[in-house]
Amino acid sequence: VSSTALSSLPPKGLRQVTSLNASSTFALKSLPPLESLAELLVAELTYPSHCCAFHTWRRKQRESALKNFTKFCDLRETEIEPTTDGTNLQYPDINFQYPDLEFDCLNNPFVKCTPKPDAFNPCEDLLGFPFLRCLTWMITVFAVIGNLAVLGILLISHHKLTISKFLICNLAFADLCMGLYLMLIAFMDFHSQQEYYNHATDWQTGPGCGIAGFLTVFASELSVYTLTVISLERWHTITNAMHVNKRLRMHHVTAMMGAGWGFSLLVSLLPLVGVSSYSKVSICLP
């Protein structure tokens, strides 16, 4: 069913399937109950989160089978002490008492599944380490509050808006957008903690990831562009300090920043219209 518009698989009738090829089937965002694919050995899918689901399901099966059983897996019969009549009693076949254990004893392999999860498409946590999670929240708080304060102070000030203040406002807005992007990532990490694979497809193909991707690309482009304009403006002002007529005027800088906004918007909108995609990785980068 690869490269088709198939959006779902039947919940029944797939138990004997051992190989599933559903690569580039982007409409297939959810799979049937994994119990209906119990014999599956090879799966070529579209989303890494589906492979996470298979591995987690098989691991939980094995953990459940061995939870209250500590003997060797290949133990089939156990003798007890002789009875008064000199005979040995034997437990019934262990596989009749523990049918789940037979599944494990037969060394039923994990599903060979692609694409495999990686650092950019994890199974459990969007932000893999507690340190990274704490650092992201700290940067988010400082970026949002700090840049909002800068914008508020500069925009409500009664002093004339100079070229320097105008450029700083643009830089603060770009950094604010980056802070909002980090906030979306941090909230998603908190919401999907320990089970990101259950939310990955909806997140990466939904509007949230599109908004986050737009914000980070727009913020990155506008921030770099604004820093470049600030550097050029300072250079021009210093080298022409003695020539009043050669100084940059507000309308010059406004035109330059207008071009920067247009370029940043264009680049950040391209993945939303089919040029690359923000849904490739969990942190919504093209």
GROMACS .gro file of C-alpha atoms in nm:
model
  286
    1VAL     CA    1   0.000   0.000   0.000
    2SER     CA    2   0.300   0.231  -0.036
    3SER     CA    3   0.259   0.566  -0.214
    4THR     CA    4  -0.120   0.550  -0.193
    5ALA     CA    5  -0.389   0.769  -0.037
    6LEU     CA    6  -0.495   0.491   0.201
    7SER     CA    7  -0.595   0.644   0.535
    8SER     CA    8  -0.666   0.332   0.742
    9LEU     CA    9  -0.617  -0.043   0.760
   10PRO     CA   10  -0.895  -0.289   0.852
   11PRO     CA   11  -0.895  -0.385   1.221
   12LYS     CA   12  -0.950  -0.752   1.135
   13GLY     CA   13  -0.809  -1.000   0.887
   14LEU     CA   14  -0.443  -0.897   0.919
   15ARG     CA   15  -0.327  -1.141   1.184
   16GLN     CA   16  -0.139  -1.362   0.936
   17VAL     CA   17   0.037  -1.070   0.766
   18THR     CA   18   0.414  -1.094   0.812
   19SER     CA   19   0.526  -0.805   0.590
   20LEU     CA   20   0.374  -0.459   0.549
   21ASN     CA   21   0.495  -0.199   0.299
   22ALA     CA   22   0.331   0.136   0.366
   23SER     CA   23   0.611   0.380   0.290
   24SER     CA   24   0.517   0.725   0.158
   25THR     CA   25   0.157   0.665   0.265
   26PHE     CA   26   0.119   1.000   0.437
   27ALA     CA   27  -0.258   0.969   0.488
   28LEU     CA   28  -0.209   0.655   0.699
   29LYS     CA   29  -0.162   0.835   1.030
   30SER     CA   30  -0.290   0.558   1.258
   31LEU     CA   31  -0.261   0.181   1.260
   32PRO     CA   32  -0.519  -0.077   1.368
   33PRO     CA   33  -0.479  -0.238   1.714
   34LEU     CA   34  -0.136  -0.396   1.714
   35GLU     CA   35  -0.281  -0.725   1.838
   36SER     CA   36  -0.430  -0.764   1.490
   37LEU     CA   37  -0.075  -0.757   1.347
   38ALA     CA   38   0.072  -1.008   1.591
   39GLU     CA   39   0.261  -1.205   1.322
   40LEU     CA   40   0.418  -0.902   1.157
   41LEU     CA   41   0.796  -0.932   1.112
   42VAL     CA   42   0.886  -0.662   0.857
   43ALA     CA   43   0.726  -0.319   0.829
   44GLU     CA   44   0.822  -0.034   0.597
   45LEU     CA   45   0.616   0.260   0.718
   46THR     CA   46   0.599   0.635   0.673
   47TYR     CA   47   0.623   0.768   1.027
   48PRO     CA   48   0.893   0.667   1.280
   49SER     CA   49   0.636   0.689   1.561
   50HIS     CA   50   0.461   0.380   1.421
   51CYS     CA   51   0.784   0.184   1.463
   52CYS     CA   52   0.802   0.311   1.820
   53ALA     CA   53   0.455   0.172   1.881
   54PHE     CA   54   0.556  -0.175   1.756
   55HIS     CA   55   0.871  -0.188   1.967
   56THR     CA   56   0.691  -0.065   2.278
   57TRP     CA   57   0.408  -0.314   2.232
   58ARG     CA   58   0.644  -0.612   2.190
   59ARG     CA   59   0.853  -0.502   2.488
   60LYS     CA   60   0.545  -0.472   2.709
   61GLN     CA   61   0.433  -0.818   2.599
   62ARG     CA   62   0.761  -0.969   2.711
   63GLU     CA   63   0.769  -0.775   3.036
   64SER     CA   64   0.416  -0.891   3.112
   65ALA     CA   65   0.501  -1.254   3.037
   66LEU     CA   66   0.802  -1.250   3.271
   67LYS     CA   67   0.661  -1.025   3.540
   68ASN     CA   68   0.586  -1.298   3.794
   69PHE     CA   69   0.808  -1.568   3.651
   70THR     CA   70   1.177  -1.588   3.739
   71LYS     CA   71   1.281  -1.929   3.607
   72PHE     CA   72   1.474  -1.990   3.289
   73CYS     CA   73   1.276  -1.939   2.972
   74ASP     CA   74   1.356  -2.282   2.830
   75LEU     CA   75   1.233  -2.467   3.141
   76ARG     CA   76   0.948  -2.691   3.026
   77GLU     CA   77   0.890  -2.929   3.317
   78THR     CA   78   0.965  -2.912   3.689
   79GLU     CA   79   0.982  -3.204   3.929
   80ILE     CA   80   0.889  -3.189   4.295
   81GLU     CA   81   1.000  -3.412   4.579
   82PRO     CA   82   0.886  -3.779   4.562
   83THR     CA   83   0.552  -3.856   4.720
   84THR     CA   84   0.489  -4.130   4.976
   85ASP     CA   85   0.427  -4.386   4.703
   86GLY     CA   86   0.767  -4.317   4.543
   87THR     CA   87   0.641  -4.140   4.233
   88ASN     CA   88   0.735  -3.798   4.111
   89LEU     CA   89   0.468  -3.546   4.031
   90GLN     CA   90   0.528  -3.311   3.747
   91TYR     CA   91   0.378  -2.976   3.674
   92PRO     CA   92   0.178  -2.964   3.354
   93ASP     CA   93   0.350  -2.823   3.051
   94ILE     CA   94   0.453  -2.474   3.147
   95ASN     CA   95   0.322  -2.331   2.823
   96PHE     CA   96  -0.033  -2.430   2.913
   97GLN     CA   97  -0.008  -2.241   3.239
   98TYR     CA   98   0.174  -1.941   3.091
   99PRO     CA   99   0.069  -1.900   2.728
  100ASP     CA  100   0.226  -1.555   2.716
  101LEU     CA  101   0.558  -1.707   2.819
  102GLU     CA  102   0.555  -1.939   2.520
  103PHE     CA  103   0.551  -1.630   2.300
  104ASP     CA  104   0.869  -1.513   2.470
  105CYS     CA  105   1.038  -1.852   2.484
  106LEU     CA  106   1.002  -1.897   2.113
  107ASN     CA  107   1.221  -1.588   2.076
  108ASN     CA  108   0.964  -1.409   1.868
  109PRO     CA  109   1.174  -1.124   1.726
  110PHE     CA  110   1.093  -0.759   1.736
  111VAL     CA  111   0.944  -0.617   1.419
  112LYS     CA  112   1.209  -0.504   1.171
  113CYS     CA  113   1.063  -0.161   1.116
  114THR     CA  114   1.166   0.145   0.915
  115PRO     CA  115   1.205   0.440   0.937
  116LYS     CA  116   1.382   0.392   1.267
  117PRO     CA  117   1.340   0.646   1.547
  118ASP     CA  118   1.636   0.878   1.603
  119ALA     CA  119   1.728   1.191   1.797
  120PHE     CA  120   1.501   1.404   1.577
  121ASN     CA  121   1.213   1.154   1.585
  122PRO     CA  122   1.222   1.005   1.936
  123CYS     CA  123   0.992   0.750   2.093
  124GLU     CA  124   0.952   0.867   2.450
  125ASP     CA  125   1.045   1.233   2.502
  126LEU     CA  126   1.053   1.524   2.262
  127LEU     CA  127   1.335   1.677   2.468
  128GLY     CA  128   1.542   1.374   2.555
  129PHE     CA  129   1.722   1.485   2.872
  130PRO     CA  130   1.599   1.654   3.192
  131PHE     CA  131   1.881   1.908   3.163
  132LEU     CA  132   1.770   2.001   2.811
  133ARG     CA  133   1.409   2.027   2.928
  134CYS     CA  134   1.498   2.263   3.214
  135LEU     CA  135   1.725   2.471   2.990
  136THR     CA  136   1.452   2.507   2.728
  137TRP     CA  137   1.203   2.633   2.986
  138MET     CA  138   1.456   2.881   3.126
  139ILE     CA  139   1.540   3.020   2.782
  140THR     CA  140   1.170   3.038   2.696
  141VAL     CA  141   1.083   3.242   3.004
  142PHE     CA  142   1.372   3.486   2.960
  143ALA     CA  143   1.317   3.520   2.584
  144VAL     CA  144   0.944   3.590   2.607
  145ILE     CA  145   0.947   3.817   2.911
  146GLY     CA  146   1.268   3.998   2.819
  147ASN     CA  147   1.175   4.077   2.461
  148LEU     CA  148   0.820   4.177   2.554
  149ALA     CA  149   0.972   4.421   2.803
  150VAL     CA  150   1.207   4.564   2.538
  151LEU     CA  151   0.923   4.610   2.289
  152GLY     CA  152   0.698   4.766   2.551
  153ILE     CA  153   0.959   5.012   2.673
  154LEU     CA  154   1.065   5.122   2.325
  155LEU     CA  155   0.717   5.148   2.176
  156ILE     CA  156   0.547   5.334   2.460
  157SER     CA  157   0.840   5.565   2.519
  158HIS     CA  158   0.767   5.933   2.462
  159HIS     CA  159   1.108   5.982   2.308
  160LYS     CA  160   1.152   5.993   1.933
  161LEU     CA  161   1.194   5.655   1.765
  162THR     CA  162   1.548   5.664   1.632
  163ILE     CA  163   1.705   5.432   1.376
  164SER     CA  164   1.881   5.237   1.650
  165LYS     CA  165   1.561   5.192   1.851
  166PHE     CA  166   1.373   5.090   1.537
  167LEU     CA  167   1.629   4.819   1.459
  168ILE     CA  168   1.632   4.698   1.820
  169CYS     CA  169   1.251   4.665   1.804
  170ASN     CA  170   1.282   4.442   1.499
  171LEU     CA  171   1.549   4.231   1.666
  172ALA     CA  172   1.342   4.199   1.984
  173PHE     CA  173   1.038   4.088   1.784
  174ALA     CA  174   1.244   3.823   1.604
  175ASP     CA  175   1.379   3.692   1.934
  176LEU     CA  176   1.027   3.695   2.079
  177CYS     CA  177   0.913   3.469   1.794
  178MET     CA  178   1.195   3.230   1.877
  179GLY     CA  179   1.085   3.231   2.240
  180LEU     CA  180   0.729   3.144   2.136
  181TYR     CA  181   0.864   2.858   1.925
  182LEU     CA  182   1.054   2.720   2.223
  183MET     CA  183   0.739   2.756   2.433
  184LEU     CA  184   0.540   2.541   2.189
  185ILE     CA  185   0.813   2.275   2.190
  186ALA     CA  186   0.836   2.279   2.570
  187PHE     CA  187   0.458   2.248   2.613
  188MET     CA  188   0.443   1.960   2.365
  189ASP     CA  189   0.728   1.785   2.548
  190PHE     CA  190   0.540   1.823   2.878
  191HIS     CA  191   0.213   1.699   2.726
  192SER     CA  192   0.370   1.390   2.565
  193GLN     CA  193   0.622   1.299   2.835
  194GLN     CA  194   0.733   0.932   2.822
  195GLU     CA  195   0.494   0.854   2.535
  196TYR     CA  196   0.574   1.095   2.254
  197TYR     CA  197   0.513   0.823   1.995
  198ASN     CA  198   0.142   0.835   2.080
  199HIS     CA  199   0.127   1.203   1.986
  200ALA     CA  200   0.399   1.229   1.721
  201THR     CA  201   0.187   1.191   1.407
  202ASP     CA  202  -0.086   1.432   1.518
  203TRP     CA  203   0.175   1.685   1.633
  204GLN     CA  204   0.405   1.672   1.331
  205THR     CA  205   0.127   1.672   1.073
  206GLY     CA  206  -0.100   1.914   1.258
  207PRO     CA  207  -0.119   2.295   1.267
  208GLY     CA  208   0.085   2.320   1.587
  209CYS     CA  209   0.404   2.198   1.425
  210GLY     CA  210   0.339   2.417   1.121
  211ILE     CA  211   0.307   2.725   1.342
  212ALA     CA  212   0.617   2.630   1.540
  213GLY     CA  213   0.820   2.573   1.225
  214PHE     CA  214   0.704   2.902   1.074
  215LEU     CA  215   0.801   3.089   1.392
  216THR     CA  216   1.150   2.943   1.418
  217VAL     CA  217   1.242   2.992   1.051
  218PHE     CA  218   1.094   3.343   1.042
  219ALA     CA  219   1.270   3.435   1.367
  220SER     CA  220   1.604   3.296   1.253
  221GLU     CA  221   1.600   3.474   0.917
  222LEU     CA  222   1.473   3.805   1.054
  223SER     CA  223   1.717   3.800   1.346
  224VAL     CA  224   2.022   3.738   1.127
  225TYR     CA  225   1.904   3.995   0.872
  226THR     CA  226   1.843   4.258   1.142
  227LEU     CA  227   2.184   4.201   1.298
  228THR     CA  228   2.338   4.247   0.954
  229VAL     CA  229   2.151   4.574   0.902
  230ILE     CA  230   2.255   4.695   1.248
  231SER     CA  231   2.619   4.621   1.169
  232LEU     CA  232   2.600   4.797   0.832
  233GLU     CA  233   2.420   5.096   0.984
  234ARG     CA  234   2.686   5.133   1.254
  235TRP     CA  235   2.964   5.101   0.996
  236HIS     CA  236   2.806   5.360   0.768
  237THR     CA  237   2.742   5.602   1.055
  238ILE     CA  238   3.099   5.578   1.185
  239THR     CA  239   3.270   5.607   0.846
  240ASN     CA  240   3.054   5.906   0.749
  241ALA     CA  241   3.042   6.076   1.087
  242MET     CA  242   3.176   6.399   0.939
  243HIS     CA  243   2.940   6.396   0.640
  244VAL     CA  244   2.591   6.487   0.755
  245ASN     CA  245   2.439   6.449   0.411
  246LYS     CA  246   2.556   6.088   0.381
  247ARG     CA  247   2.390   5.958   0.696
  248LEU     CA  248   2.114   5.700   0.671
  249ARG     CA  249   1.760   5.827   0.717
  250MET     CA  250   1.468   5.645   0.873
  251HIS     CA  251   1.304   5.580   0.536
  252HIS     CA  252   1.624   5.410   0.413
  253VAL     CA  253   1.633   5.174   0.711
  254THR     CA  254   1.256   5.113   0.690
  255ALA     CA  255   1.293   5.005   0.327
  256MET     CA  256   1.581   4.774   0.418
  257MET     CA  257   1.384   4.614   0.700
  258GLY     CA  258   1.076   4.585   0.478
  259ALA     CA  259   1.285   4.378   0.237
  260GLY     CA  260   1.407   4.168   0.530
  261TRP     CA  261   1.053   4.103   0.651
  262GLY     CA  262   0.945   4.006   0.301
  263PHE     CA  263   1.238   3.767   0.260
  264SER     CA  264   1.183   3.611   0.605
  265LEU     CA  265   0.811   3.562   0.544
  266LEU     CA  266   0.876   3.407   0.203
  267VAL     CA  267   1.131   3.158   0.333
  268SER     CA  268   0.918   3.058   0.634
  269LEU     CA  269   0.604   3.013   0.422
  270LEU     CA  270   0.767   2.785   0.163
  271PRO     CA  271   0.738   2.463   0.372
  272LEU     CA  272   0.370   2.540   0.430
  273VAL     CA  273   0.302   2.537   0.055
  274GLY     CA  274   0.488   2.217  -0.027
  275VAL     CA  275   0.851   2.326  -0.062
  276SER     CA  276   1.013   2.099   0.199
  277SER     CA  277   0.806   2.033   0.513
  278TYR     CA  278   0.794   2.117   0.882
  279SER     CA  279   0.665   1.767   0.965
  280LYS     CA  280   0.989   1.578   0.896
  281VAL     CA  281   1.124   1.600   1.250
  282SER     CA  282   0.972   1.634   1.595
  283ILE     CA  283   1.106   1.987   1.651
  284CYS     CA  284   0.939   2.107   1.330
  285LEU     CA  285   1.242   2.212   1.126
  286PRO     CA  286   1.233   2.190   0.744
   0.00000   0.00000   0.00000
